[in-house]
Coordinates of C-alpha atoms in Angstrom, one line a residue:
Chain A
M117 CA 0.0 0.0 0.0
V118 CA 1.3 3.4 -0.9
Y119 CA -0.4 5.4 1.8
P120 CA 1.1 3.8 4.9
K121 CA 4.6 3.8 3.3
S122 CA 4.6 7.5 2.5
E123 CA 3.1 8.3 5.9
N124 CA 5.9 6.5 7.6
K125 CA 8.5 8.3 5.5
L126 CA 6.9 11.7 6.3
S127 CA 6.9 11.0 10.0
I128 CA 10.6 10.0 9.9
M129 CA 11.4 13.2 7.9
T130 CA 9.4 15.3 10.4
Q131 CA 11.4 13.8 13.3
S132 CA 14.6 14.5 11.4
L133 CA 13.5 18.1 10.9
V134 CA 12.7 18.5 14.6
Q135 CA 16.2 17.2 15.5
I136 CA 17.8 19.5 13.0
I137 CA 15.9 22.5 14.3
Q138 CA 17.0 21.7 17.8
K139 CA 20.7 21.5 16.7
L140 CA 20.3 24.9 14.9
S141 CA 18.9 26.5 18.0
L142 CA 22.2 25.7 19.7
A143 CA 24.5 26.9 17.0
Q144 CA 27.0 29.5 18.3
T145 CA 28.6 30.6 15.0
L146 CA 27.8 31.1 11.4
A147 CA 30.1 28.2 10.6
D148 CA 28.0 26.0 12.9
V149 CA 24.8 27.0 11.1
I150 CA 26.3 26.3 7.7
E151 CA 27.6 23.0 8.7
I152 CA 24.3 21.8 10.2
T153 CA 22.2 23.1 7.3
R154 CA 24.2 21.8 4.3
K155 CA 24.0 18.2 5.6
A156 CA 20.4 18.6 6.8
A157 CA 19.2 19.9 3.5
R158 CA 20.3 16.8 1.7
K159 CA 19.3 14.3 4.4
L160 CA 15.8 15.7 4.7
T161 CA 14.8 15.1 1.1
G162 CA 17.2 12.3 0.1
A163 CA 18.5 14.5 -2.7
D164 CA 21.8 13.9 -4.5
G165 CA 23.2 17.2 -3.5
A166 CA 22.5 20.4 -1.4
T167 CA 24.1 23.8 -1.4
F168 CA 24.1 26.6 1.1
I169 CA 24.1 30.1 -0.4
L170 CA 24.5 33.5 1.2
R171 CA 23.9 36.8 -0.4
D172 CA 27.0 38.9 -0.7
G173 CA 25.9 42.3 -2.0
H174 CA 24.9 41.7 -5.6
L175 CA 26.5 38.3 -5.7
C176 CA 25.4 34.8 -4.6
H177 CA 28.1 33.0 -2.6
Y178 CA 27.9 29.2 -2.8
I179 CA 29.5 28.9 0.7
D180 CA 29.2 25.1 1.2
E181 CA 27.6 22.0 -0.2
D182 CA 27.0 18.3 0.4
A183 CA 26.7 16.3 -2.8
I184 CA 27.6 13.1 -4.7
A185 CA 30.0 15.1 -6.9
P186 CA 31.4 18.7 -6.7
L187 CA 29.0 21.5 -7.6
W188 CA 30.0 25.2 -7.1
K189 CA 31.6 25.4 -3.6
G190 CA 33.3 28.7 -2.9
M191 CA 32.1 30.3 -6.2
K192 CA 30.2 33.5 -6.5
F193 CA 27.8 34.5 -9.2
P194 CA 25.9 37.7 -9.9
L195 CA 22.3 37.5 -8.5
Q196 CA 20.8 38.0 -11.9
T197 CA 22.5 35.1 -13.5
C198 CA 21.7 32.2 -11.2
I199 CA 18.7 30.4 -9.8
S200 CA 19.6 31.1 -6.2
G201 CA 19.7 34.8 -7.1
W202 CA 16.3 34.5 -8.7
T203 CA 14.9 33.0 -5.5
I204 CA 16.5 35.7 -3.4
L205 CA 15.3 38.6 -5.6
N206 CA 11.8 37.2 -6.1
Q207 CA 11.5 36.1 -2.5
K208 CA 10.0 32.7 -3.4
E209 CA 11.0 29.1 -4.1
A210 CA 11.8 27.6 -7.5
V211 CA 10.9 24.0 -8.3
I212 CA 12.5 22.9 -11.6
E213 CA 12.0 19.4 -13.0
D214 CA 14.3 19.8 -15.9
I215 CA 17.0 22.5 -15.6
Y216 CA 17.7 22.4 -19.3
T217 CA 14.3 23.6 -20.2
D218 CA 14.0 26.4 -17.6
P219 CA 15.1 29.9 -18.8
R220 CA 16.0 30.9 -15.3
V221 CA 18.9 28.4 -15.1
P222 CA 22.4 29.2 -16.5
V223 CA 22.8 25.9 -18.2
D224 CA 26.5 26.4 -18.9
A225 CA 27.3 26.4 -15.2
Y226 CA 25.3 23.2 -14.8
R227 CA 26.6 21.2 -17.7
P228 CA 29.7 19.9 -15.9
T229 CA 27.6 18.7 -13.0
F230 CA 25.3 15.8 -12.3
V231 CA 22.3 18.0 -11.9
K232 CA 19.0 17.3 -13.8
S233 CA 16.4 18.7 -11.3
L234 CA 16.5 21.1 -8.5
V235 CA 14.6 22.9 -5.8
M236 CA 15.7 26.3 -4.4
V237 CA 14.2 27.9 -1.3
P238 CA 15.0 31.4 0.1
I239 CA 16.5 31.8 3.6
R240 CA 14.0 34.2 5.2
E241 CA 10.7 35.1 3.7
K242 CA 11.2 38.9 3.5
H243 CA 14.4 40.2 1.9
P244 CA 16.1 36.8 1.8
I245 CA 19.7 36.7 3.0
G246 CA 20.5 33.5 1.1
A247 CA 19.1 30.2 -0.3
I248 CA 19.2 26.5 0.1
G249 CA 19.3 24.3 -3.0
N250 CA 18.5 20.7 -3.4
Y251 CA 19.7 18.8 -6.5
W252 CA 18.8 15.5 -8.2
A253 CA 20.8 13.5 -10.8
S254 CA 17.7 12.2 -12.5
S255 CA 14.5 13.9 -13.5
H256 CA 12.6 14.6 -10.2
K257 CA 9.6 16.8 -9.4
A258 CA 9.9 17.8 -5.8
T259 CA 6.8 16.7 -3.8
E260 CA 4.8 19.0 -1.6
E261 CA 6.3 17.4 1.5
E262 CA 9.9 17.8 0.3
L263 CA 9.2 21.5 -0.5
E264 CA 7.6 22.1 2.9
L265 CA 10.5 20.4 4.7
L266 CA 13.0 22.5 2.9
K267 CA 11.1 25.7 3.6
A268 CA 10.9 24.8 7.3
L269 CA 14.6 24.2 7.3
A270 CA 15.3 27.5 5.5
N271 CA 13.2 29.4 8.1
S272 CA 15.0 27.8 11.0
T273 CA 18.3 28.6 9.4
A274 CA 17.2 32.2 9.1
I275 CA 16.4 32.3 12.8
A276 CA 19.6 30.6 13.7
I277 CA 21.7 33.1 11.7
K278 CA 19.9 36.0 13.4
N279 CA 20.7 34.4 16.7
V280 CA 24.3 34.1 15.9
Q281 CA 24.4 37.8 14.8
L282 CA 22.7 38.9 18.0
M283 CA 25.1 36.9 20.1
A284 CA 28.1 38.4 18.4
A285 CA 26.7 41.9 18.9
L286 CA 26.0 41.1 22.5
K287 CA 29.5 39.8 23.1
K288 CA 31.0 42.9 21.6
A289 CA 28.8 45.2 23.7
N290 CA 29.6 43.2 26.8
S291 CA 33.3 43.4 26.2
E292 CA 33.2 47.1 25.7
L293 CA 31.2 47.4 28.9
E294 CA 33.7 45.3 30.7
H295 CA 36.5 47.5 29.5
S296 CA 34.7 50.7 30.7
I297 CA 34.1 49.1 34.0
Q298 CA 37.7 48.1 34.3
L299 CA 38.8 51.7 33.5
R300 CA 36.4 53.0 36.1
D301 CA 37.6 50.6 38.7
E302 CA 41.2 51.4 38.0
F303 CA 40.5 55.1 38.4
L304 CA 38.5 54.6 41.6
S305 CA 41.3 52.4 43.0
I306 CA 44.0 55.0 42.3
A307 CA 41.8 57.8 43.5
S308 CA 40.9 56.2 46.8
H309 CA 44.5 55.2 47.3
E310 CA 45.7 58.7 46.7
L311 CA 43.0 60.1 49.0
R312 CA 44.2 58.0 51.9
T313 CA 47.5 59.8 52.2
P314 CA 46.1 63.3 53.0
I315 CA 43.6 61.6 55.3
A316 CA 46.3 59.7 57.0
T317 CA 48.3 62.9 57.5
L318 CA 45.4 64.9 58.9
K319 CA 44.4 62.1 61.2
L320 CA 47.8 61.6 62.6
Q321 CA 48.3 65.3 63.1
L322 CA 45.1 65.7 65.0
Q323 CA 45.7 62.7 67.1
I324 CA 49.2 63.9 68.0
T325 CA 48.0 67.3 68.9
E326 CA 45.1 66.0 70.9
R327 CA 47.4 63.8 72.9
R328 CA 49.8 66.6 73.5
L329 CA 47.0 68.8 74.7
K330 CA 45.8 66.2 77.2
S331 CA 49.3 65.6 78.6
E332 CA 50.8 69.1 78.5
L333 CA 47.9 71.0 80.0
A334 CA 47.3 70.4 83.6
E335 CA 44.4 72.8 83.8
V336 CA 41.4 72.4 81.7
S337 CA 40.1 75.9 81.1
P338 CA 37.1 76.7 79.0
A339 CA 39.4 77.7 76.1
V340 CA 41.2 74.4 76.4
R341 CA 38.0 72.5 76.5
D342 CA 36.8 74.3 73.4
T343 CA 40.0 73.4 71.6
Q344 CA 39.6 69.7 72.6
D345 CA 36.1 69.8 71.3
C346 CA 37.4 71.1 68.0
F347 CA 39.8 68.3 67.7
K348 CA 37.1 65.8 68.5
I349 CA 35.0 67.3 65.7
S350 CA 37.9 67.3 63.2
L351 CA 38.7 63.7 64.0
R352 CA 35.1 62.6 63.6
Q353 CA 35.0 64.3 60.2
I354 CA 38.2 62.7 59.1
S355 CA 36.8 59.3 60.2
N356 CA 33.8 59.9 58.0
L357 CA 36.0 60.9 55.1
H358 CA 38.1 57.8 55.6
R359 CA 35.0 55.5 55.7
M360 CA 33.6 57.1 52.5
V361 CA 36.8 56.7 50.6
D362 CA 36.9 53.0 51.7
Q363 CA 33.4 52.6 50.4
L364 CA 34.2 54.1 47.1
L365 CA 36.9 51.7 46.6
D366 CA 34.7 48.8 47.6
L367 CA 32.0 49.9 45.3
S368 CA 34.4 49.8 42.4
R369 CA 35.3 46.2 43.3
I370 CA 31.8 45.0 44.0
R371 CA 30.4 44.6 40.5
L372 CA 27.4 42.5 41.0
D373 CA 28.8 39.1 41.9
R374 CA 32.4 39.6 40.9
V375 CA 34.2 40.0 44.2
E376 CA 37.6 38.2 44.5
L377 CA 37.8 36.8 47.9
C378 CA 41.1 35.7 49.6
Y379 CA 40.4 33.1 52.2
S380 CA 42.5 32.5 55.3
R381 CA 41.9 30.5 58.4
F382 CA 41.3 32.5 61.6
D383 CA 39.1 32.8 64.7
F384 CA 35.8 34.6 63.9
T385 CA 35.2 35.5 67.5
E386 CA 38.6 37.0 67.9
L387 CA 38.0 39.1 64.7
V388 CA 34.6 40.4 66.1
S389 CA 36.3 41.3 69.3
E390 CA 39.1 43.1 67.5
I391 CA 36.8 45.2 65.3
L392 CA 34.6 46.0 68.3
D393 CA 37.6 47.2 70.1
Q394 CA 38.5 49.4 67.2
H395 CA 35.1 51.0 67.3
M396 CA 34.8 51.2 71.1
S397 CA 35.9 54.8 71.4
E398 CA 33.4 55.9 68.8
L399 CA 30.6 53.9 70.5
I400 CA 31.5 55.3 73.9
A401 CA 31.7 58.8 72.5
V402 CA 28.1 58.7 71.3
G403 CA 26.9 57.0 74.5
C404 CA 26.2 53.4 73.3
A405 CA 26.6 50.9 76.1
V406 CA 28.0 47.7 74.6
E407 CA 27.1 44.3 75.8
R408 CA 29.3 41.5 74.4
D409 CA 28.2 37.9 74.4
F410 CA 30.9 35.8 72.9
S411 CA 33.7 33.7 74.2
A412 CA 34.4 30.5 72.4
P413 CA 36.7 30.6 69.4
I414 CA 35.3 29.7 66.1
I415 CA 37.9 28.7 63.5
G416 CA 37.0 28.9 59.9
D417 CA 38.0 30.1 56.5
W418 CA 36.9 33.5 55.4
D419 CA 38.2 36.7 53.8
R420 CA 39.4 38.5 56.8
M421 CA 39.6 42.0 55.4
R422 CA 36.1 41.7 53.9
L423 CA 34.6 40.5 57.2
E424 CA 36.3 43.4 58.9
Q425 CA 34.3 45.7 56.7
V426 CA 31.1 43.8 57.2
I427 CA 31.4 44.0 61.0
G428 CA 32.7 47.6 60.9
N429 CA 29.8 48.7 58.7
L430 CA 27.2 47.2 61.1
L431 CA 28.9 48.9 64.1
T432 CA 29.1 52.2 62.2
N433 CA 25.4 52.0 61.6
V434 CA 24.8 51.6 65.3
V435 CA 26.8 54.8 66.0
K436 CA 24.9 56.6 63.2
Y437 CA 21.3 55.5 63.9
A438 CA 21.1 54.4 67.5
P439 CA 23.4 56.7 69.5
G440 CA 22.9 56.9 73.3
L441 CA 21.3 53.5 73.5
P442 CA 22.6 50.1 74.4
V443 CA 23.8 47.6 71.8
Q444 CA 24.1 43.8 72.2
I445 CA 26.7 42.0 70.1
S446 CA 26.8 38.2 70.1
V447 CA 28.5 35.4 68.2
T448 CA 27.3 31.9 68.1
E449 CA 28.2 28.7 66.2
D450 CA 25.7 26.3 64.8
E451 CA 27.8 23.1 64.7
E452 CA 25.1 21.1 63.0
K453 CA 24.7 23.5 60.1
K454 CA 28.4 24.3 60.2
S455 CA 27.8 28.0 60.3
V456 CA 28.5 31.0 62.5
Q457 CA 26.1 33.8 63.4
L458 CA 27.0 37.4 64.4
S459 CA 24.1 39.4 65.8
V460 CA 24.2 43.2 66.3
K461 CA 21.2 44.4 68.1
D462 CA 20.5 48.1 68.8
H463 CA 17.6 49.9 70.4
G464 CA 17.3 52.8 68.0
P465 CA 14.3 53.9 65.9
G466 CA 14.0 50.5 64.1
I467 CA 13.0 50.0 60.5
A468 CA 9.5 49.7 59.3
K469 CA 8.6 46.5 57.5
E470 CA 7.9 48.2 54.2
D471 CA 11.5 49.7 54.2
Q472 CA 13.3 46.6 55.2
D473 CA 14.1 45.2 51.7
R474 CA 15.2 48.6 50.5
I475 CA 17.9 49.3 53.0
F476 CA 20.2 46.7 51.6
E477 CA 20.2 48.5 48.3
R478 CA 22.7 51.1 47.2
F479 CA 22.3 54.7 48.2
E480 CA 19.5 54.1 50.7
R481 CA 19.8 56.0 53.9
A482 CA 17.4 56.7 56.8
N483 CA 17.5 59.7 59.0
L484 CA 21.1 60.1 60.2
A485 CA 22.4 61.2 63.5
P486 CA 23.9 64.6 63.3
N487 CA 27.5 65.1 62.0
T488 CA 27.7 61.7 60.3
G489 CA 27.9 61.6 56.5
G490 CA 27.3 58.6 54.3
M491 CA 26.6 57.6 50.8
G492 CA 24.1 54.9 51.7
L493 CA 26.6 52.1 50.8
G494 CA 27.4 50.5 54.1
L495 CA 24.6 47.8 54.2
Y496 CA 24.8 47.3 50.5
I497 CA 28.5 46.5 50.6
A498 CA 28.1 44.4 53.7
H499 CA 25.3 42.4 52.0
Q500 CA 27.4 41.8 48.9
L501 CA 30.4 40.7 50.9
V502 CA 28.4 38.3 53.0
K503 CA 26.7 37.0 49.9
S504 CA 30.1 36.4 48.3
H505 CA 30.8 34.1 51.2
N506 CA 27.6 32.2 50.5
G507 CA 26.2 33.7 53.6
K508 CA 23.2 36.0 54.3
I509 CA 22.2 39.0 56.4
T510 CA 18.8 39.1 57.9
L511 CA 17.1 42.0 59.6
K512 CA 14.7 41.7 62.5
S513 CA 13.1 45.0 63.3
E514 CA 9.9 46.9 64.0
K515 CA 9.4 50.6 63.8
G516 CA 10.2 52.2 67.1
N517 CA 11.7 49.0 68.5
G518 CA 15.3 48.8 67.5
A519 CA 17.0 46.7 64.8
Q520 CA 18.8 43.4 64.9
F521 CA 21.1 42.5 62.1
I522 CA 22.1 38.8 61.9
V523 CA 25.0 37.8 59.7
D524 CA 25.0 34.1 58.9
L525 CA 28.2 32.6 57.4
P526 CA 29.2 29.1 56.5
V527 CA 32.3 28.1 58.4
R528 CA 34.0 26.8 55.3
P529 CA 32.6 28.7 52.3
A530 CA 35.2 27.5 49.9
L531 CA 38.8 26.2 49.5
S532 CA 41.5 28.3 51.0
C533 CA 43.2 30.9 48.9
A534 CA 46.4 30.5 47.1
G535 CA 46.1 33.7 45.2
G536 CA 42.5 34.7 45.5
M537 CA 39.4 33.0 44.4
T538 CA 36.8 34.5 42.1
T539 CA 33.2 33.7 42.9
Chain B
M131 CA 77.4 44.8 65.2
N132 CA 74.9 42.7 67.1
A133 CA 75.4 44.9 70.2
Q134 CA 74.7 48.0 68.2
V135 CA 71.3 46.6 67.0
A136 CA 70.3 45.3 70.4
K137 CA 70.4 48.7 72.1
S138 CA 68.9 50.5 69.2
N139 CA 66.0 52.9 69.8
H140 CA 66.4 54.1 66.2
I141 CA 63.7 53.9 63.6
L142 CA 64.2 54.4 59.9
V143 CA 61.0 55.7 58.3
I144 CA 60.6 55.7 54.5
D145 CA 57.6 57.5 52.9
D146 CA 57.3 59.7 49.9
S147 CA 54.9 62.1 51.7
S148 CA 57.1 64.6 53.5
D149 CA 54.2 65.8 55.6
L150 CA 53.4 62.3 56.8
L151 CA 57.1 61.7 57.5
V152 CA 57.2 64.8 59.7
L153 CA 54.2 63.7 61.7
I154 CA 55.4 60.1 62.1
Q155 CA 58.7 61.4 63.3
L156 CA 57.0 63.7 65.8
A157 CA 54.7 61.0 67.0
L158 CA 57.5 58.6 67.6
Q159 CA 59.9 61.2 69.1
N160 CA 57.2 62.1 71.6
E161 CA 57.4 58.4 72.8
G162 CA 61.2 58.6 73.1
F163 CA 62.3 57.0 69.9
R164 CA 64.9 58.4 67.5
V165 CA 63.8 58.7 64.0
T166 CA 65.5 59.0 60.6
P167 CA 63.1 60.1 57.9
V168 CA 63.8 59.3 54.3
E169 CA 61.7 60.1 51.2
N170 CA 62.5 57.2 48.9
G171 CA 64.0 53.7 48.8
K172 CA 67.1 54.7 47.0
D173 CA 68.1 57.2 49.7
A174 CA 67.3 54.7 52.4
L175 CA 69.6 52.1 50.9
A176 CA 72.4 54.7 50.6
F177 CA 71.9 55.6 54.3
L178 CA 71.9 51.9 55.4
E179 CA 75.0 51.2 53.3
T180 CA 77.1 53.6 55.3
R181 CA 76.4 51.5 58.3
A182 CA 77.1 54.5 60.4
D183 CA 73.9 54.3 62.4
L184 CA 71.9 51.1 61.7
P185 CA 68.2 51.3 62.8
G186 CA 66.4 48.7 64.9
L187 CA 63.3 48.9 62.8
I188 CA 62.2 50.1 59.3
L189 CA 58.8 51.6 58.6
L190 CA 58.3 51.2 54.9
D191 CA 55.8 52.8 52.6
L192 CA 55.1 50.8 49.5
M193 CA 54.1 53.3 46.8
M194 CA 57.0 55.6 46.2
P195 CA 58.6 57.2 43.2
V196 CA 62.3 56.5 42.2
M197 CA 62.3 53.2 44.1
D198 CA 59.2 51.6 45.6
G199 CA 58.9 49.6 48.8
Y200 CA 59.0 46.2 46.9
Q201 CA 62.3 47.1 45.2
F202 CA 63.8 48.5 48.5
R203 CA 62.9 45.2 50.2
R204 CA 64.6 43.2 47.5
E205 CA 67.8 45.3 47.7
Q206 CA 67.7 45.2 51.5
L207 CA 67.7 41.4 51.6
K208 CA 70.9 41.4 49.4
M209 CA 72.8 43.6 51.7
G210 CA 74.5 41.4 54.3
P211 CA 72.9 40.0 57.4
D212 CA 73.2 43.1 59.6
I213 CA 71.0 45.0 57.2
A214 CA 68.9 42.1 55.9
Q215 CA 67.8 41.2 59.4
I216 CA 66.5 44.6 60.4
P217 CA 62.7 44.1 60.9
V218 CA 60.4 45.8 58.5
V219 CA 56.9 47.0 59.1
V220 CA 55.0 48.0 56.0
M221 CA 52.7 51.0 55.8
T222 CA 50.2 50.7 53.1
A223 CA 47.1 52.5 51.8
N224 CA 46.4 49.5 49.6
Y225 CA 43.8 47.3 51.2
D226 CA 44.6 44.3 49.1
L227 CA 47.0 42.4 51.2
T228 CA 47.8 39.7 48.7
S229 CA 50.5 41.9 47.2
L230 CA 52.4 41.8 50.5
K231 CA 53.6 38.3 49.8
H232 CA 56.0 39.8 47.2
L233 CA 58.0 41.4 50.0
N234 CA 59.2 38.1 51.5
V235 CA 58.5 37.7 55.1
I236 CA 57.9 41.1 56.8
D237 CA 57.3 41.9 60.5
G238 CA 53.9 43.4 60.2
Y239 CA 51.9 46.0 58.4
I240 CA 50.0 49.1 59.3
R241 CA 47.2 50.4 57.1
K242 CA 47.0 54.0 56.2
P243 CA 45.3 56.0 57.5
M244 CA 46.6 54.7 60.8
E245 CA 45.6 55.2 64.4
L246 CA 48.3 56.9 66.5
D247 CA 48.0 54.3 69.1
D248 CA 48.4 51.5 66.6
L249 CA 51.5 53.1 65.1
I250 CA 53.1 53.4 68.6
S251 CA 52.2 49.9 69.7
V252 CA 53.4 48.2 66.5
V253 CA 56.7 50.1 66.8
Q254 CA 57.1 49.2 70.4
T255 CA 56.4 45.5 69.8
R256 CA 58.5 45.1 66.7
L257 CA 61.5 46.9 68.1
K258 CA 61.4 45.0 71.3
D259 CA 61.0 41.6 69.6
H260 CA 64.1 42.2 67.5
S261 CA 66.2 43.2 70.4
A262 CA 65.0 40.1 72.3
S263 CA 66.0 37.8 69.5
I264 CA 69.7 38.8 69.6

């Protein structure tokens, strides 16, 4: 019976087409597309040969082929003189049973070949960018199915080529963007490095003079007290400046997820203690009573410098937003989960539920205590650095009822560093 | 030569910022130390070479013109044990500590901007250690 046989054949062809289309959707380069298509074009119809043609200005370029004998691989012909050109210019397929009787075919070009019949379909329906040809050595009138299969292939090829072009454009745009970002980062790095020297100089000078003032002057007259206050103010402003410069540098390095961490093994509890000590004078100066709850050492692998910043940023926020009130700092280890928690709990104004997601974003600031500046980066940076360690920061707070920041870090986020690890 | 280093109260400070040099000198002199300030690595090497007055500690800035801290350190280590063994504490505004491994083992680092207290305590600790190891 003819019917079941041709039905079978069609379903096999359709399955083939599906596979080919899947392959095309994964093609990364034009060469990939050409390679897939030239073989597919012939396999689909069982023809004796297939060609892949791309339009090149006013020429047709027979880029590649798959055939029982050579055809025109690598050759170019003016659009007006060849059947592929006709297909491209007229934006429709050509089905030719006998090439020697069709006026559109340049028979001289065909005489040295095996071709007797052909089908040519355009790649892309509107303003075709090329064509796919199928050739038979004997007289053959292409069936409806063969034509439909070829057209489906040609359409998929058009999409695949568009894809490849878009990917190339995207890659180029990305690399230009990367380059700009790199220039920006280098600038920020140099700028913040340079800014540190005058800051260091001013800071040292103020501290030396403040110390001198304390030790040399036995009597504390109003004039002396005023002068001491001036020094306190200057030192505070220098601290602000220092912090902002650090944040600028960090911002340049935190580009979405690209932070290079350098892990080393140390005691987390000891680090928290050290950073807390560093901020103690600031905390005392604004009237924050500090309660510590940590003792046991917790050894793990983290980026020490980055965690210094995280802890420092949280403490700075306490000074900024909850001055004059107690603050509880605790460190605990969850041995089962192999993680460590740092909790910084203040009794300041708290953060309303609707604002809680926002505060981890860049440039978000609440109402600040007087004399403190900030660019709204502290929590954003802390969040990014904790995330880079595969950890998380959570906030528990109610408006009017203080805020508790909990930093949760795995004890061993990654392998130790031998030169930095990019995550 | 060992005896000379053991009783040293003398610190060589190398930094291209002359203002900062003045202040570090002032800060340390207030604590009773003797300070030789130098503005670049080349002059520092020339000073050490004379062996007229070897310091017990070197405070070394890294980013300097003419000769930077890394190069100074390389040259220092080539100069005979009396000079090579002088402890070095690096002062750096660079917060990326991975570059410090290029200095060979050093005796510590201070980040700029520094706390006056930190500067003094690091100097006191490192000077004392070295004297103790003789």
